[in-house]
Structures are given as structure tokens and as C-alpha cells.
Amino acid sequence: MINLEEENWSLIIEPQRGLLDLRLGELWRYKDLVALFVRRDFVSIYKQTILGPLWYLIQPLLTTITFTVIFGNIASLPTDGLPQFLFYMSGAVVWSYFSSCLTKTSETFVQNANLFGKVYFPRLAVPVSILISSLITFIIQFAMFVLFALYFTLRGTPIQPNWLWIALSPIFIIMMAGLGLGFGIIISSLTTKYRDLRFMVQFGVQLLMYATPVIYPVSSIPQRFQWIILANPMTSIIEAFRYAFLGAGTVSVNSLLYSFCFMVVIVAVGSVIFNRVEQTFMDTV
Amino acid sequence: MTTAISVERLSKTYRLGQIGTGTFAHDLNLWWARMRGKPNPLLRIGDKDHGNRDSKEIWALKDVNFKVEQGEVLGIIGRNGAGKSTLLKILSRVTAPTSGRIKVKGRIASLLEVGTGFHPDLTGRENTYLNGAILGMSRREIDRKFDEIVDFSGVEKFIDTPVKRYSSGMYVRLAFAVAAHLEPEILVVDEVLAVGDAEFQKKCLGKMGSVAKEGRTVLFVSHNITAINQLCRSALWINKGQIVALGETKTITTQYLDFQFTNENEKTISIKHTQDEIFQLTDVKINGATAQDSVINSAAPVEIDLTYEIHKITNGLRIGFDLYARDGSILLRSFDDDIDTVKRSTGTFLAQARIPPNLLNEGKYYIDIAVGIHGVRWILWHDVTIRFEILSAGKINRNYAGGKHPGYFLVDADWKTLQLP
């Protein structure tokens, strides 16, 4: 009789779970919650703004114009022979997906401390919903970039997209999401203890952008120093995007493989830390 | 009967004091000094070096074992800091236990707060879905119950208005309506009844009663002994992280209240230092003394003096008390702004209240200081207790020695007897 009961427990609450026990099945059961978080992010951000969703387009547009004026016209940085406007826009749009994944997931614990303290749901639902809502933003912004690229082509600028690489681009998006998520949840886990990191994130992402070929092409870096830039896992992704859609860029299968492995490692490390922290952080916040 | 929850050797420790130094640079600095065998560089001269590892541990729960049968309604009682909230937090999986485990059969939903995750910019409808999903409902479940929820909340006219435009009452009603329509096998409820008006509290209690009748398991934490007596079949009394007693409600609550009164350790009224950013109680006196268990003549008034500091000007701050009889029944609540609003700047204040003479019957009573911001939160509640005893010396019933009237009050009912022609 007792044995029979033992088998029927639907939940056992214990001190620590296994390191890699991420309970992804449970996350799947909460998919409606993820969807609602995504919706909340969209609806709440632009409520009470005049331009509303138009901000999704204005932001990258203004960044691109700024880059074109400062780095293109004043500093005259090379752009692999591509029209400056398209070159910077591709960089800015792709980069902003990575940076928004990273900065927003890095706030997971601090921003939601109140919520997490009152009710249980798989904590991963928050970062995952951030990846999705950022992805939607990215798709909208990237569509705008593609329209501009088409416009330039119609005006006679020679642009040679590589269809095979374009077909591969979802993989690049997954890699960026993974990198953003991995770094983000590591930082968010550490911010429960060290609040300093919150300030470092803003600044760090900004600096990292300059260490990534967003405003310059890899080809403009002297051969001797290229390894430094290529050590950055975001480099090959941005160059791959440019190569796919605009036909110019320095990519190799090796460097993409490197970024992919980097992403897998960082997501694994992040998940383990996140898993550990989510069980105890209510006691330290 | 099958067991719905089995708690086995459950313990939880919290570390008091600092966990780390809070900034990465300091921790790094400390670690580097330790590696070289140097003393703590962050220490002020004169301080003792405790190091971080020696910080004090407290047992919020220690080796707790109990079982809850399916369909049982269990009330959990105990003073503030006894470990009730920790138990609830572990059950709701907000925090993990230090050792031991809890085995559960069926889906748990916990209500530690109403309106968790409400977003002010979203409409009532959107928040209903969001809040429902946070509490563990699927979209389809909410679709199915949506009309019922809106009906129960009584805000159908404003369901498409952002909740930031709601009055606090409407907000709480909608939030509770969502929570009330959860259908878990096990419901864990904290002092949610502490907010909202009397009518709302009645609605909550009613809903909890009906949930219990449907055969679901309910764990209910409350300071409201009357509510526990009404709703729960059995009660669990926790003190200092350990179980004192578990059994039939009436027996346990009586024991608990007796204990509250005979707690000899406390001779004077202790003031909880809340470190609240708005309010701090600094002194409490009953009839001019800070002693507990003072004996007061029923013909004399009971005078309560509260000295407090206001650190921040806040609207809706109410300072008052609840008067309880020894058996836990609440006799009255009184606030300083019951009749006129009180204007306060920052600074130190003395509030004086007076329970009129010739009102309370002989017996033991206690006063619970209640300070809160209306519709927002309690600052002090079940934190400061003043016990006292009334001895009858009045003229009522004095011709019948030894005969004490039953009841809580002893009032001169102004009897007149006329002989009719």
C-alpha cells in the first residue's frame, strides 16, 4: 500500500536539482505564459507613445543615418565596396538583435524579483520570451533593410545576394539568440549577487560593438590583427549576414563553426548557472 | 483517504548578515587578501574580523514533518517569524529547502499575493490572461472561465481599460477573481485576506469555503483565528521553525491563544523595528506603562499611547489597533483617522487612544497595533501585541458576588423599570 502511494507523487520538492535538469518539458507546458509575456512586452512598451510601433523602424533608421554620417562621411571608413547606407544598416539591425537579447535577458532576475518571489513558474520563460519578442522586432527591422536593399538594386547599385547563404540565415539568427541568451543569463545570475554588473552591461555591450565589424568590415583590418576580431563570436555572424544579403564580407565555414561551438558552450554554462541561481536567489535578493 | 502532501524532515536556513559584500570589486578584494593571508582590507578599525563564512545562520524551519490528507483544510498558525511564510514559500516553489523534501500529489497553486504580475499599462482583459497564465492556467482554461471571472469581479464595464486607471478596490477584485477561478488540487493561501474591505474579505472567505467543499486540499495561513476556526478542520501550529502541535482546529487554536497569554518571557511590550522607509514605532504604553499583562479596573479607561516617527509624508497612512478577546475573536478595530483626517508632516508624533470605561467585561484581552497605508500594504500588523486584563470593579452585577456575566462587554444598558397601571 505504501509502495503504491510512493509512485503516485506528481511533484517532489527537494533542496537541489541536478545541474542540467532544466525542466524543458515544464517550460513547454507554460508556452501560453511565454506567448503572453511576448505580447505584454510588445503592448506595454509603446503604449502612450505617439508614433507607437513606428519606433521599431525609426530606431535602426536613425542609427544607420548617424553611422553613415560619422563613420562613413566624416571618418571615411571602408565598407567592402558596398553602399554605406546598406552596409551600416545591416550591421546595426543585426547587432541590435544580439544586444537587445543580451541586455534584456541580463535583467531577468533583478526586474522580476517581485514576481519570482510570489509565484512559481519556470524561470526560463522570461528569457525565452525576451528572445522571441526581440526576434519579432528583428524581423520587422530586417524586412525594412531588405526593402532598402531592393530599392538600391532598382536604382542600379550592383548587389549580389547569395541565395544559399540566405537559406542558412535562420541558423545565424539562432546563433545570435544563443549567444545573447547565454551571456544574458550568466550576467543576470551574477547580478543577483553583484549589482555592479548591471552598469557594466550597458557599457560593455557598447564597447563590444566596436570590437565587432558593425561599422567596419573585417577586410579593413590588417591581416596580423584579424584573429583578434575573429575571436569575437559575433564577427562571423555579422559578416555572414552581409555576405548572404549584400554579397560582400569575409566569412569562412571554420569561423562560423567556431561561433557555433562558442554559442553551445555559453548556453550550456549559462543554463547551469541559471538553474542553480533560480533555486536560491530569493534568499539573496 | 490518500495523502496529498507529505513533508519530510524539512529544514531551511537563512544566513543573517551579509552574503558577500554586494559588489564584485569588494568580494574580489577580500578574496585576494585572503589568498595572501592578509586581514580583511574592508574592515573598519576596531571591528572584529568575522569573515563572511562565519555569518550567523538561523533556522527558519527545522526538521518539520507532517502529512496532509486529500480534501483537508489545514490552517497554519504561529507568530510572525515562526516559519509559516517560509513553509509556504517552499511549498509554492519560490525558494528551495535546505534539506528534507516535500512530496505532493496533484497540481499546486499558491496565492501569496493577489494580482501578481499585473501590468499597469495592460487592460483588465490582458491582465486576466497574463495573471492566469502566471498562476498556471492554460489559455484555453482562461478562455473557458473568462466570463465567469469578469462576472465575479464586477468590473465588466472597464475590462478593456488599462488597470492603472482602476481604483485599488477594482484592481484587487479583478485580481482575486482570477485567482479564485484556479482549479488546482491543492491551494496554498497566505494572508491575502489582509487587503481589501470587509465585503471583499467575506467574499474571499466564502470562496475558500466553497473550494474546500469541492474536496480540494487547502493550506491556509492566517492570523485571523476566527477565520481559521470557521474554515479549517485541522490546524498546524508552528513556533520558531518547529511544529508545536497539529490536530483538530479548536483544540489547537485554544492552545495557541493560551500560549500567547502565558508567554512569560515577555514582560514588557516589544516593539518591532521594521526599518520601514515611512513609519517607525518607537514607544507603546498602556495606561502609562510599558508592561505586559497590566490589570485594569473596568471602571477606568484603557489608554494607549503610541509614539512614532514619520520619515516620509504618505497619503492614506492609518495608525490604529485591533482589540481581541482572549479566544481570538476580534472585538473592534479603530484608526486615528476614523472620524477626522490626520495631517502629518515628517517628525515624531504621539497618538493617544482611549477605550472608554465601563465597556469591557472581566477577562483577558489583547490589542494588536495596526499601521497601514490604505489599500496598499500593512506596515505593522500582528507585530506588536499588548496584553491586559480587565477586573470588574464597576457597579454592574455587584449585588451578585462571584457571578460574572458572559460575553465580552459589560455595559450599563440603562435599565428602567416602570410599573404599568
PDB file of C-alpha atoms in Angstrom, chain A residues 5-6 8-15 23 26 30 32-33 36-37 39-40 43-44 47-48 115-121 123 193-196 279 282-284, chain B residues 12 14 22-24 27 90-106 112-113 116-117 119 121-122 126 129-130 133-134 138-139 164-165:
ATOM      1  CA  GLU A   5       1.463   5.577  -2.903  1.00  0.00           C
ATOM      2  CA  GLU A   6       5.140   6.356  -3.331  1.00  0.00           C
ATOM      3  CA  ASN A   8       1.999   8.430  -7.429  1.00  0.00           C
ATOM      4  CA  TRP A   9       3.677  11.636  -6.301  1.00  0.00           C
ATOM      5  CA  SER A  10       3.309  14.204  -9.004  1.00  0.00           C
ATOM      6  CA  LEU A  11       5.887  16.569  -7.577  1.00  0.00           C
ATOM      7  CA  ILE A  12       8.776  16.257  -5.194  1.00  0.00           C
ATOM      8  CA  ILE A  13      10.297  19.438  -3.809  1.00  0.00           C
ATOM      9  CA  GLU A  14      13.911  18.882  -2.897  1.00  0.00           C
ATOM     10  CA  PRO A  15      16.904  21.058  -1.983  1.00  0.00           C
ATOM     11  CA  ARG A  23      12.865  21.020 -16.934  1.00  0.00           C
ATOM     12  CA  GLU A  26       7.715  22.064 -17.947  1.00  0.00           C
ATOM     13  CA  TYR A  30       3.931  27.016 -19.843  1.00  0.00           C
ATOM     14  CA  ASP A  32       0.962  30.103 -23.149  1.00  0.00           C
ATOM     15  CA  LEU A  33       2.720  32.137 -20.497  1.00  0.00           C
ATOM     16  CA  LEU A  36       1.625  36.265 -23.087  1.00  0.00           C
ATOM     17  CA  PHE A  37       4.943  37.657 -21.887  1.00  0.00           C
ATOM     18  CA  ARG A  39       2.571  40.091 -26.016  1.00  0.00           C
ATOM     19  CA  ARG A  40       2.967  42.089 -22.832  1.00  0.00           C
ATOM     20  CA  VAL A  43       1.890  46.083 -25.991  1.00  0.00           C
ATOM     21  CA  SER A  44       3.374  47.795 -22.958  1.00  0.00           C
ATOM     22  CA  LYS A  47       1.633  52.390 -25.042  1.00  0.00           C
ATOM     23  CA  GLN A  48       1.188  56.126 -24.664  1.00  0.00           C
ATOM     24  CA  LEU A 115       7.151  38.282  -9.382  1.00  0.00           C
ATOM     25  CA  PHE A 116       9.571  35.435  -8.743  1.00  0.00           C
ATOM     26  CA  GLY A 117       9.149  35.936  -5.035  1.00  0.00           C
ATOM     27  CA  LYS A 118       5.438  35.300  -5.151  1.00  0.00           C
ATOM     28  CA  VAL A 119       4.715  32.579  -7.603  1.00  0.00           C
ATOM     29  CA  TYR A 120       6.370  29.660  -9.269  1.00  0.00           C
ATOM     30  CA  PHE A 121       6.668  29.170 -12.995  1.00  0.00           C
ATOM     31  CA  ARG A 123      12.019  30.995 -14.709  1.00  0.00           C
ATOM     32  CA  LYS A 193      24.832  38.983  -6.017  1.00  0.00           C
ATOM     33  CA  TYR A 194      26.779  41.757  -7.701  1.00  0.00           C
ATOM     34  CA  ARG A 195      24.733  44.749  -8.696  1.00  0.00           C
ATOM     35  CA  ASP A 196      27.776  46.375 -10.351  1.00  0.00           C
ATOM     36  CA  GLN A 279      16.511  27.997  -6.806  1.00  0.00           C
ATOM     37  CA  MET A 282      15.089  34.633  -3.436  1.00  0.00           C
ATOM     38  CA  ASP A 283      17.223  34.298  -0.329  1.00  0.00           C
ATOM     39  CA  THR A 284      19.857  36.748  -1.520  1.00  0.00           C
TER      40      THR A 284
ATOM     41  CA  LYS B  12      15.527  25.807   5.805  1.00  0.00           C
ATOM     42  CA  TYR B  14      18.873  31.657   6.151  1.00  0.00           C
ATOM     43  CA  GLY B  22      27.395  43.080  -2.538  1.00  0.00           C
ATOM     44  CA  THR B  23      29.855  44.443  -5.001  1.00  0.00           C
ATOM     45  CA  PHE B  24      32.111  42.407  -7.167  1.00  0.00           C
ATOM     46  CA  ASP B  27      34.485  40.457  -2.988  1.00  0.00           C
ATOM     47  CA  ILE B  90       8.910  26.284  -0.157  1.00  0.00           C
ATOM     48  CA  LEU B  91       5.536  24.733  -0.955  1.00  0.00           C
ATOM     49  CA  SER B  92       4.986  27.255  -3.725  1.00  0.00           C
ATOM     50  CA  ARG B  93       8.496  26.575  -5.015  1.00  0.00           C
ATOM     51  CA  VAL B  94       9.552  30.177  -4.712  1.00  0.00           C
ATOM     52  CA  THR B  95      12.579  29.088  -2.769  1.00  0.00           C
ATOM     53  CA  ALA B  96      14.227  25.720  -2.257  1.00  0.00           C
ATOM     54  CA  PRO B  97      14.561  23.960   1.102  1.00  0.00           C
ATOM     55  CA  THR B  98      17.996  23.487   2.659  1.00  0.00           C
ATOM     56  CA  SER B  99      17.315  19.855   3.414  1.00  0.00           C
ATOM     57  CA  GLY B 100      14.420  17.436   3.506  1.00  0.00           C
ATOM     58  CA  ARG B 101      11.672  17.230   0.963  1.00  0.00           C
ATOM     59  CA  ILE B 102       8.002  17.682   0.252  1.00  0.00           C
ATOM     60  CA  LYS B 103       6.093  15.192  -1.829  1.00  0.00           C
ATOM     61  CA  VAL B 104       2.934  16.399  -3.433  1.00  0.00           C
ATOM     62  CA  LYS B 105       0.114  14.725  -5.266  1.00  0.00           C
ATOM     63  CA  GLY B 106      -1.721  16.959  -7.714  1.00  0.00           C
ATOM     64  CA  LEU B 112       0.826  34.540  -1.728  1.00  0.00           C
ATOM     65  CA  GLU B 113      -0.446  37.796  -3.172  1.00  0.00           C
ATOM     66  CA  THR B 116       0.948  39.035  -9.103  1.00  0.00           C
ATOM     67  CA  GLY B 117       2.366  40.195 -12.405  1.00  0.00           C
ATOM     68  CA  HIS B 119       0.995  45.229 -15.627  1.00  0.00           C
ATOM     69  CA  ASP B 121      -0.442  49.554 -18.899  1.00  0.00           C
ATOM     70  CA  LEU B 122      -2.349  46.467 -19.948  1.00  0.00           C
ATOM     71  CA  GLU B 126      -4.983  41.339 -20.995  1.00  0.00           C
ATOM     72  CA  TYR B 129      -4.888  36.297 -19.253  1.00  0.00           C
ATOM     73  CA  LEU B 130      -1.383  37.190 -18.099  1.00  0.00           C
ATOM     74  CA  ALA B 133      -1.029  32.123 -17.076  1.00  0.00           C
ATOM     75  CA  ILE B 134       1.398  33.139 -14.344  1.00  0.00           C
ATOM     76  CA  SER B 138      -3.565  27.486 -19.843  1.00  0.00           C
ATOM     77  CA  ARG B 139      -5.004  29.866 -22.376  1.00  0.00           C
ATOM     78  CA  LYS B 164      -3.690  51.681 -13.880  1.00  0.00           C
ATOM     79  CA  ARG B 165      -6.940  53.610 -14.180  1.00  0.00           C
TER      80      ARG B 165
END
